[in-house]
Coordinates of C-alpha atoms in Angstrom, one line a residue:
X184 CA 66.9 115.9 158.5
X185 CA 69.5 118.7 158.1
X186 CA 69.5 121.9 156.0
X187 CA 71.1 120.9 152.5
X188 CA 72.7 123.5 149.6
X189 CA 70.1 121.9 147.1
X190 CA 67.1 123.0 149.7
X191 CA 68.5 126.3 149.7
X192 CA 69.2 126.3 145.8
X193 CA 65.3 125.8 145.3
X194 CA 64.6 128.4 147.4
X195 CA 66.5 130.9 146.0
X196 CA 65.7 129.9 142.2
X197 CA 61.8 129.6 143.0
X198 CA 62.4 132.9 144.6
X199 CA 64.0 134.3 141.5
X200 CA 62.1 132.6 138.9
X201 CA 58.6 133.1 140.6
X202 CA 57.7 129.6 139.6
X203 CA 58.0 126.1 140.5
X204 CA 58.5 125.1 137.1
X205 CA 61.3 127.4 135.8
X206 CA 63.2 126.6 139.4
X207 CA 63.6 122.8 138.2
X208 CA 64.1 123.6 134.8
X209 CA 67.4 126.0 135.9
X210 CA 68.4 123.0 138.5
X211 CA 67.8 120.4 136.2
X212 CA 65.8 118.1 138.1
X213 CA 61.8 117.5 138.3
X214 CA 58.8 120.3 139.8
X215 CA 58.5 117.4 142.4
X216 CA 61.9 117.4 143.3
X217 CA 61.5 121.3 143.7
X218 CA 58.3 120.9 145.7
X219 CA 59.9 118.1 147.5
X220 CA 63.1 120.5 148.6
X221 CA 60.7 122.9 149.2
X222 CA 58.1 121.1 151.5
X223 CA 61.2 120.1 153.2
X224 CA 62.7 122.9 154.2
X225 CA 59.1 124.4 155.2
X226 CA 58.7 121.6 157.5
X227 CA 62.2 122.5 159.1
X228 CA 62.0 125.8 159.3
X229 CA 57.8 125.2 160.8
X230 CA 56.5 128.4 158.5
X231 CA 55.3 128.8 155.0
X232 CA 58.2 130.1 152.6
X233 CA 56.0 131.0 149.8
X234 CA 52.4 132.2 149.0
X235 CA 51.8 129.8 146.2
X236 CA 48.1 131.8 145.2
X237 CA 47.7 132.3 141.5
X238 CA 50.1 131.4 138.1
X239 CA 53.2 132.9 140.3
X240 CA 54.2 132.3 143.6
X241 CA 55.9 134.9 145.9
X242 CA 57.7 135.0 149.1
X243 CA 56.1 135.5 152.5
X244 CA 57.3 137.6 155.0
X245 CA 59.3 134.5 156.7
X246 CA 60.6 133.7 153.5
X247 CA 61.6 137.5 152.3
X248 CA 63.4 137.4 155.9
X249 CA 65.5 134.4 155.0
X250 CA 66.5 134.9 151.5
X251 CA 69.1 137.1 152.0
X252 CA 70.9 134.5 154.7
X253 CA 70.0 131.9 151.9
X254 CA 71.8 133.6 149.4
X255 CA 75.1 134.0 151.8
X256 CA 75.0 130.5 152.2
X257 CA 75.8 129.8 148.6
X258 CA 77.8 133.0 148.2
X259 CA 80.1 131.3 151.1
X260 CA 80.2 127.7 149.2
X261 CA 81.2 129.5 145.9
X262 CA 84.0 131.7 147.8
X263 CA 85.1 128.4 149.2
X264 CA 85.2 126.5 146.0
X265 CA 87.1 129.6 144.3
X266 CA 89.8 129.6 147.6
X267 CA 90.5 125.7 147.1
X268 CA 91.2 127.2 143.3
X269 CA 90.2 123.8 141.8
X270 CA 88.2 124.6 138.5
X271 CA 87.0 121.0 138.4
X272 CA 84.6 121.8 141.2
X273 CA 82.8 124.0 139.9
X274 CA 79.9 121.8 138.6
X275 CA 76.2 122.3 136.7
X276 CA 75.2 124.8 133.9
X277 CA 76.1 127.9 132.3
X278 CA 73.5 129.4 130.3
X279 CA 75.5 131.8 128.2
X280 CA 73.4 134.4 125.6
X281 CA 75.0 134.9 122.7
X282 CA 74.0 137.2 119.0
X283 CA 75.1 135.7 116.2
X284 CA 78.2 138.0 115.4
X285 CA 79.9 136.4 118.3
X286 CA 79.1 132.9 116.7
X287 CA 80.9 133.9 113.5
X288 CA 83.4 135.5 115.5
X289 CA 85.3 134.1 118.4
X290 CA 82.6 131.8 120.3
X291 CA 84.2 128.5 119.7
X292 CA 87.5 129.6 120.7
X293 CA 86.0 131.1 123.9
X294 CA 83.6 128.0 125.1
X295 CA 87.0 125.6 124.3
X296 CA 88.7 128.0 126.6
X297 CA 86.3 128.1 128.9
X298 CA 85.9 124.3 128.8
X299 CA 89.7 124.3 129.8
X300 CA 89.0 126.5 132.6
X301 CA 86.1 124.6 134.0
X302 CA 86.1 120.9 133.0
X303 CA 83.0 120.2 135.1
X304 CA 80.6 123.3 133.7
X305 CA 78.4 122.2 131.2
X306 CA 77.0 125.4 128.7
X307 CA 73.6 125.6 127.4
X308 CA 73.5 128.0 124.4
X309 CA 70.6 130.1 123.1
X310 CA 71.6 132.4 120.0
X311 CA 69.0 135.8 119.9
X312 CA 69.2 139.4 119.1
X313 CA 70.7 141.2 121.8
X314 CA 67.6 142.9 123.0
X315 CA 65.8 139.2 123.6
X316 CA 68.9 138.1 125.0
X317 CA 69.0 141.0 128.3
X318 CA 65.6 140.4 128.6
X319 CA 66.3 137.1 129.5
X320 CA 69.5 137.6 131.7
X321 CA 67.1 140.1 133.2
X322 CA 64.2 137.4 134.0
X323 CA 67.2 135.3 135.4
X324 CA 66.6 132.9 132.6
X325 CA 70.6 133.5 131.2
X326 CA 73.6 133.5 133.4
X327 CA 75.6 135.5 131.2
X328 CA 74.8 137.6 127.8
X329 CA 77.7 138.5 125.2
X330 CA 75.9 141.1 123.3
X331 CA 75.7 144.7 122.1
X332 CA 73.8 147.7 123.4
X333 CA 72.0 149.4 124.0
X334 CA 71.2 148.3 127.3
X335 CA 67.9 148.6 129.0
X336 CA 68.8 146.8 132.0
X337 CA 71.5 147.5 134.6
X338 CA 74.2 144.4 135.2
X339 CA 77.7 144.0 135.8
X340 CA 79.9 144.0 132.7
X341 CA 83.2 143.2 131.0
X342 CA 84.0 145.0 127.6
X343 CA 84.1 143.1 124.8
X344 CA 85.4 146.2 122.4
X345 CA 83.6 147.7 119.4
X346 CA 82.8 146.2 116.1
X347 CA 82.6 148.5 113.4
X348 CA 79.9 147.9 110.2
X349 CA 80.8 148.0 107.0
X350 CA 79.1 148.1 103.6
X351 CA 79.9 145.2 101.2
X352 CA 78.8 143.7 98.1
X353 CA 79.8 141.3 95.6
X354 CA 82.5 142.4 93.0
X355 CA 79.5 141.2 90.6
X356 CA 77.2 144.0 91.1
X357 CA 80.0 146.7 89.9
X358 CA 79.9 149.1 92.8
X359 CA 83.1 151.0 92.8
X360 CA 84.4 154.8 93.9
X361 CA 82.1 156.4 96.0
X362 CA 78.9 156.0 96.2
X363 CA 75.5 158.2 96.4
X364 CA 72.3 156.8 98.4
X365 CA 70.2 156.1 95.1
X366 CA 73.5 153.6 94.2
X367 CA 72.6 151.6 96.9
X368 CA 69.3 151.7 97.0
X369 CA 68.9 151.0 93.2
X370 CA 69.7 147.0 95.3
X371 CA 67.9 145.2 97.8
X372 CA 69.7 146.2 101.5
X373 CA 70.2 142.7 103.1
X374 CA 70.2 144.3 107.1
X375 CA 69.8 142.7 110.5
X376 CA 66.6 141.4 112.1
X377 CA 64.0 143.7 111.9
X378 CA 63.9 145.7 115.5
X379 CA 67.5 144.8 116.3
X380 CA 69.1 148.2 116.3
X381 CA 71.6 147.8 113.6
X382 CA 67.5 147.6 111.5
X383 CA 66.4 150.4 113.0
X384 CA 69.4 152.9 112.3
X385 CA 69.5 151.5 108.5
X386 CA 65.8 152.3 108.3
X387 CA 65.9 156.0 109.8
X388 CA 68.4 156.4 107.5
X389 CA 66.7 155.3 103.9
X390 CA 63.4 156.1 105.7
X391 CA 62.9 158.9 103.2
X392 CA 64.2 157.0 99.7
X393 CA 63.0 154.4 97.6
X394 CA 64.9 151.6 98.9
X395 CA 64.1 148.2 100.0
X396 CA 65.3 146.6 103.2
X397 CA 65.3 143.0 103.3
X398 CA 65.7 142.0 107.1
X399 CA 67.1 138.6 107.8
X400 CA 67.5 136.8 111.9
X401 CA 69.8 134.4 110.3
X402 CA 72.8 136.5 109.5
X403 CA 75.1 133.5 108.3
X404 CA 72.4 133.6 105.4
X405 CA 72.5 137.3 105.4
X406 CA 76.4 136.9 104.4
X407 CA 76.1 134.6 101.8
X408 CA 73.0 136.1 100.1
X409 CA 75.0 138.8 99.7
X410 CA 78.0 137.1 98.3
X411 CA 75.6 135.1 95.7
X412 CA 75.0 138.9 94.5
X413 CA 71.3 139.0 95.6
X414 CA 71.8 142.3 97.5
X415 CA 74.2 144.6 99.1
X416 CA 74.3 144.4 102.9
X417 CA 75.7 146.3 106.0
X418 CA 77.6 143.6 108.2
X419 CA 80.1 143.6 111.2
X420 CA 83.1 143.4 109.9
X421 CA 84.4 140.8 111.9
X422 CA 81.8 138.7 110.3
X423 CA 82.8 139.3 107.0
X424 CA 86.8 139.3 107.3
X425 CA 87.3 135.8 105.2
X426 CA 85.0 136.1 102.3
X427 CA 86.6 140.1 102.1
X428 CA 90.4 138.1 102.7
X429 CA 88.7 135.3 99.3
X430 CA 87.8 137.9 97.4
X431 CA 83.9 137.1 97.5
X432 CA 83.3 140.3 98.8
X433 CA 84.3 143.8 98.2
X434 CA 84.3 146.8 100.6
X435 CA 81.9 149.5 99.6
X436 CA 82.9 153.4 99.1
X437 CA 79.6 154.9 101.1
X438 CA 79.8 157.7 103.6
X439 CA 77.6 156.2 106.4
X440 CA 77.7 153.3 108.3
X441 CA 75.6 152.6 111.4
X442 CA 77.3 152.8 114.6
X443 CA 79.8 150.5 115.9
X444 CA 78.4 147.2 117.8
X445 CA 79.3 147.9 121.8
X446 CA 79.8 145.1 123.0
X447 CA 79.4 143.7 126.7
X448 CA 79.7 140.4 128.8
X449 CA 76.8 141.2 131.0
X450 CA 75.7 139.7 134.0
X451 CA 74.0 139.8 137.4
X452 CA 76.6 140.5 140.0
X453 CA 74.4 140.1 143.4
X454 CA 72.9 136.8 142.2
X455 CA 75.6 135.2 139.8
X456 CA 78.1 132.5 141.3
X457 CA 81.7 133.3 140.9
X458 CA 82.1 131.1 137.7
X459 CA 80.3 133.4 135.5
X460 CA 82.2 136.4 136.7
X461 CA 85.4 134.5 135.5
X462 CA 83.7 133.3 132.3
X463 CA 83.2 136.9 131.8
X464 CA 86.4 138.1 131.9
X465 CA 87.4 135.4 129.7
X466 CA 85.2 136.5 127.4
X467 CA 86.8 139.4 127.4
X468 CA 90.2 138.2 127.1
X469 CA 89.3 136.5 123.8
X470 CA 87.5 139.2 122.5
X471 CA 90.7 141.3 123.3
X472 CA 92.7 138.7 121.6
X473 CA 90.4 138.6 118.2
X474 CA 90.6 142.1 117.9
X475 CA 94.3 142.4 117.9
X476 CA 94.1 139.7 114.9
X477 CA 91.6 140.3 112.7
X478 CA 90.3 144.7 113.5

């Protein structure tokens, strides 16, 4: 019995994850496969790897000792697959983070690119407010977050550019020429999630008039409440560009709009393989690319 990548892939992921559980989850395989790899490579090596006392387990001292060369190891294999330059290689999962803006904006065109550029990479896709979503890339659950700030976390980055807000309502409600606070808030404000912090900048600013927000975590709904005339609403504008383009929305004239959307691909550098640094820069190159077409 030999030393295998998958023995060292469990140790680094239990390592990471703190659980047996979440390791076989991010490998996709069993917890006795994990256990197996593990028991295996403990056996080899003749010393504990991991204090398994309580809900979490945690490295020894052996085992804090050996990550590091563990994690060379697979940094080697991935600098080897990236020298042969043979995308089709690169095998397993990508779990990519993404808000919703980026679904309405350029997502499909960047996982069909990024589909072309690694034929073998399979991407599992969770869709949250950015917040949730850099939590997760924190916790290692996420390989890669396309989201806004701001950011609590430190990570490696690619800029994905700024996306401004605008105010927009249907030409039924009548709202033209410039507007005064009480004009908007005379209607329902259809805004982002609550907590998100497009929310939390629209509510610091009405936070002292009589109007009513109506937070929505589905902003595909969001949009077309607002064209059915049930509200006015602050949106990205790269969200809104065809119903604007159709004429089933109008701009509104209103002096304040929350701040642009920042937006990042963010990552984990030290612990990320080399795939998901390149599917980072793709995002940006598509990002770059939507910008020059539709901002």
């Amino acid at each position: 019995m030999v030393v295998t990548f998958k023995h060292l892939e469990a140790f680094v992921w239990v390592a990471d994850l703190t659980s047996f559980v979440r390791a076989s989850e991010r490998l996709n395989t069993t917890q006795p496969n994990i256990s197996s790899r593990i028991a295996t490579l403990e056996g080899l090596i003749g010393t504990p790897l991991f204090d398994r006392n309580g809900a979490k387990v945690h490295l020894t001292s052996k085992g804090q000792q050996l990550m590091s060369h563990a994690r060379a190891v697979l940094a080697a294999r991935d600098q080897f697959l990236q020298a042969a330059d043979e995308k089709a290689l690169t095998q397993g999962i990508l779990r990519l983070g993404v808000t919703e803006m980026i679904v309405h904006a350029w997502l499909r065109t960047f996982t069909l690119a990024l589909k072309a550029m690694f034929p073998n990479l399979a991407v599992e896709l969770t869709v949250d407010m950015a917040a949730e979503l850099e939590r997760g890339l924190h916790a290692r659950q996420l390989d890669l977050a396309l989201i806004n700030g701001p950011f609590q976390y430190p990570a490696a980055s690619e800029p994905l550019g700024r996306y401004p807000m605008i105010w927009v309502a249907a030409p039924s409600l009548g709202l033209s020429g410039p507007l005064r606070t009480e004009d908007l808030a005379a209607h329902p404000i259809l805004t982002h999630a609550r907590g998100s912090w497009p929310h939390r900048l629209v509510a610091d600013h009405f936070h002292v008039r009589s109007a009513r927000l109506v937070p929505s975590s589905n902003l595909a709904a969001c949009l077309q409440m607002t064209v059915d005339g049930m509200g006015v609403a602050v949106l990205p504008k790269a969200m809104a560009n065809r119903e604007l383009a159709e004429g089933a929305l109008v701009t509104l004239d209103y002096p304040w709009t929350p701040d642009d959307l920042d937006f990042q691909a963010r990552y984990q550098s030290e612990k990320a393989p080399g795939h998901v640094a390149k599917a980072a820069s793709l995002a940006a190159q598509v990002a770059t690319d939507f910008a020059a077409v539709n901002q």
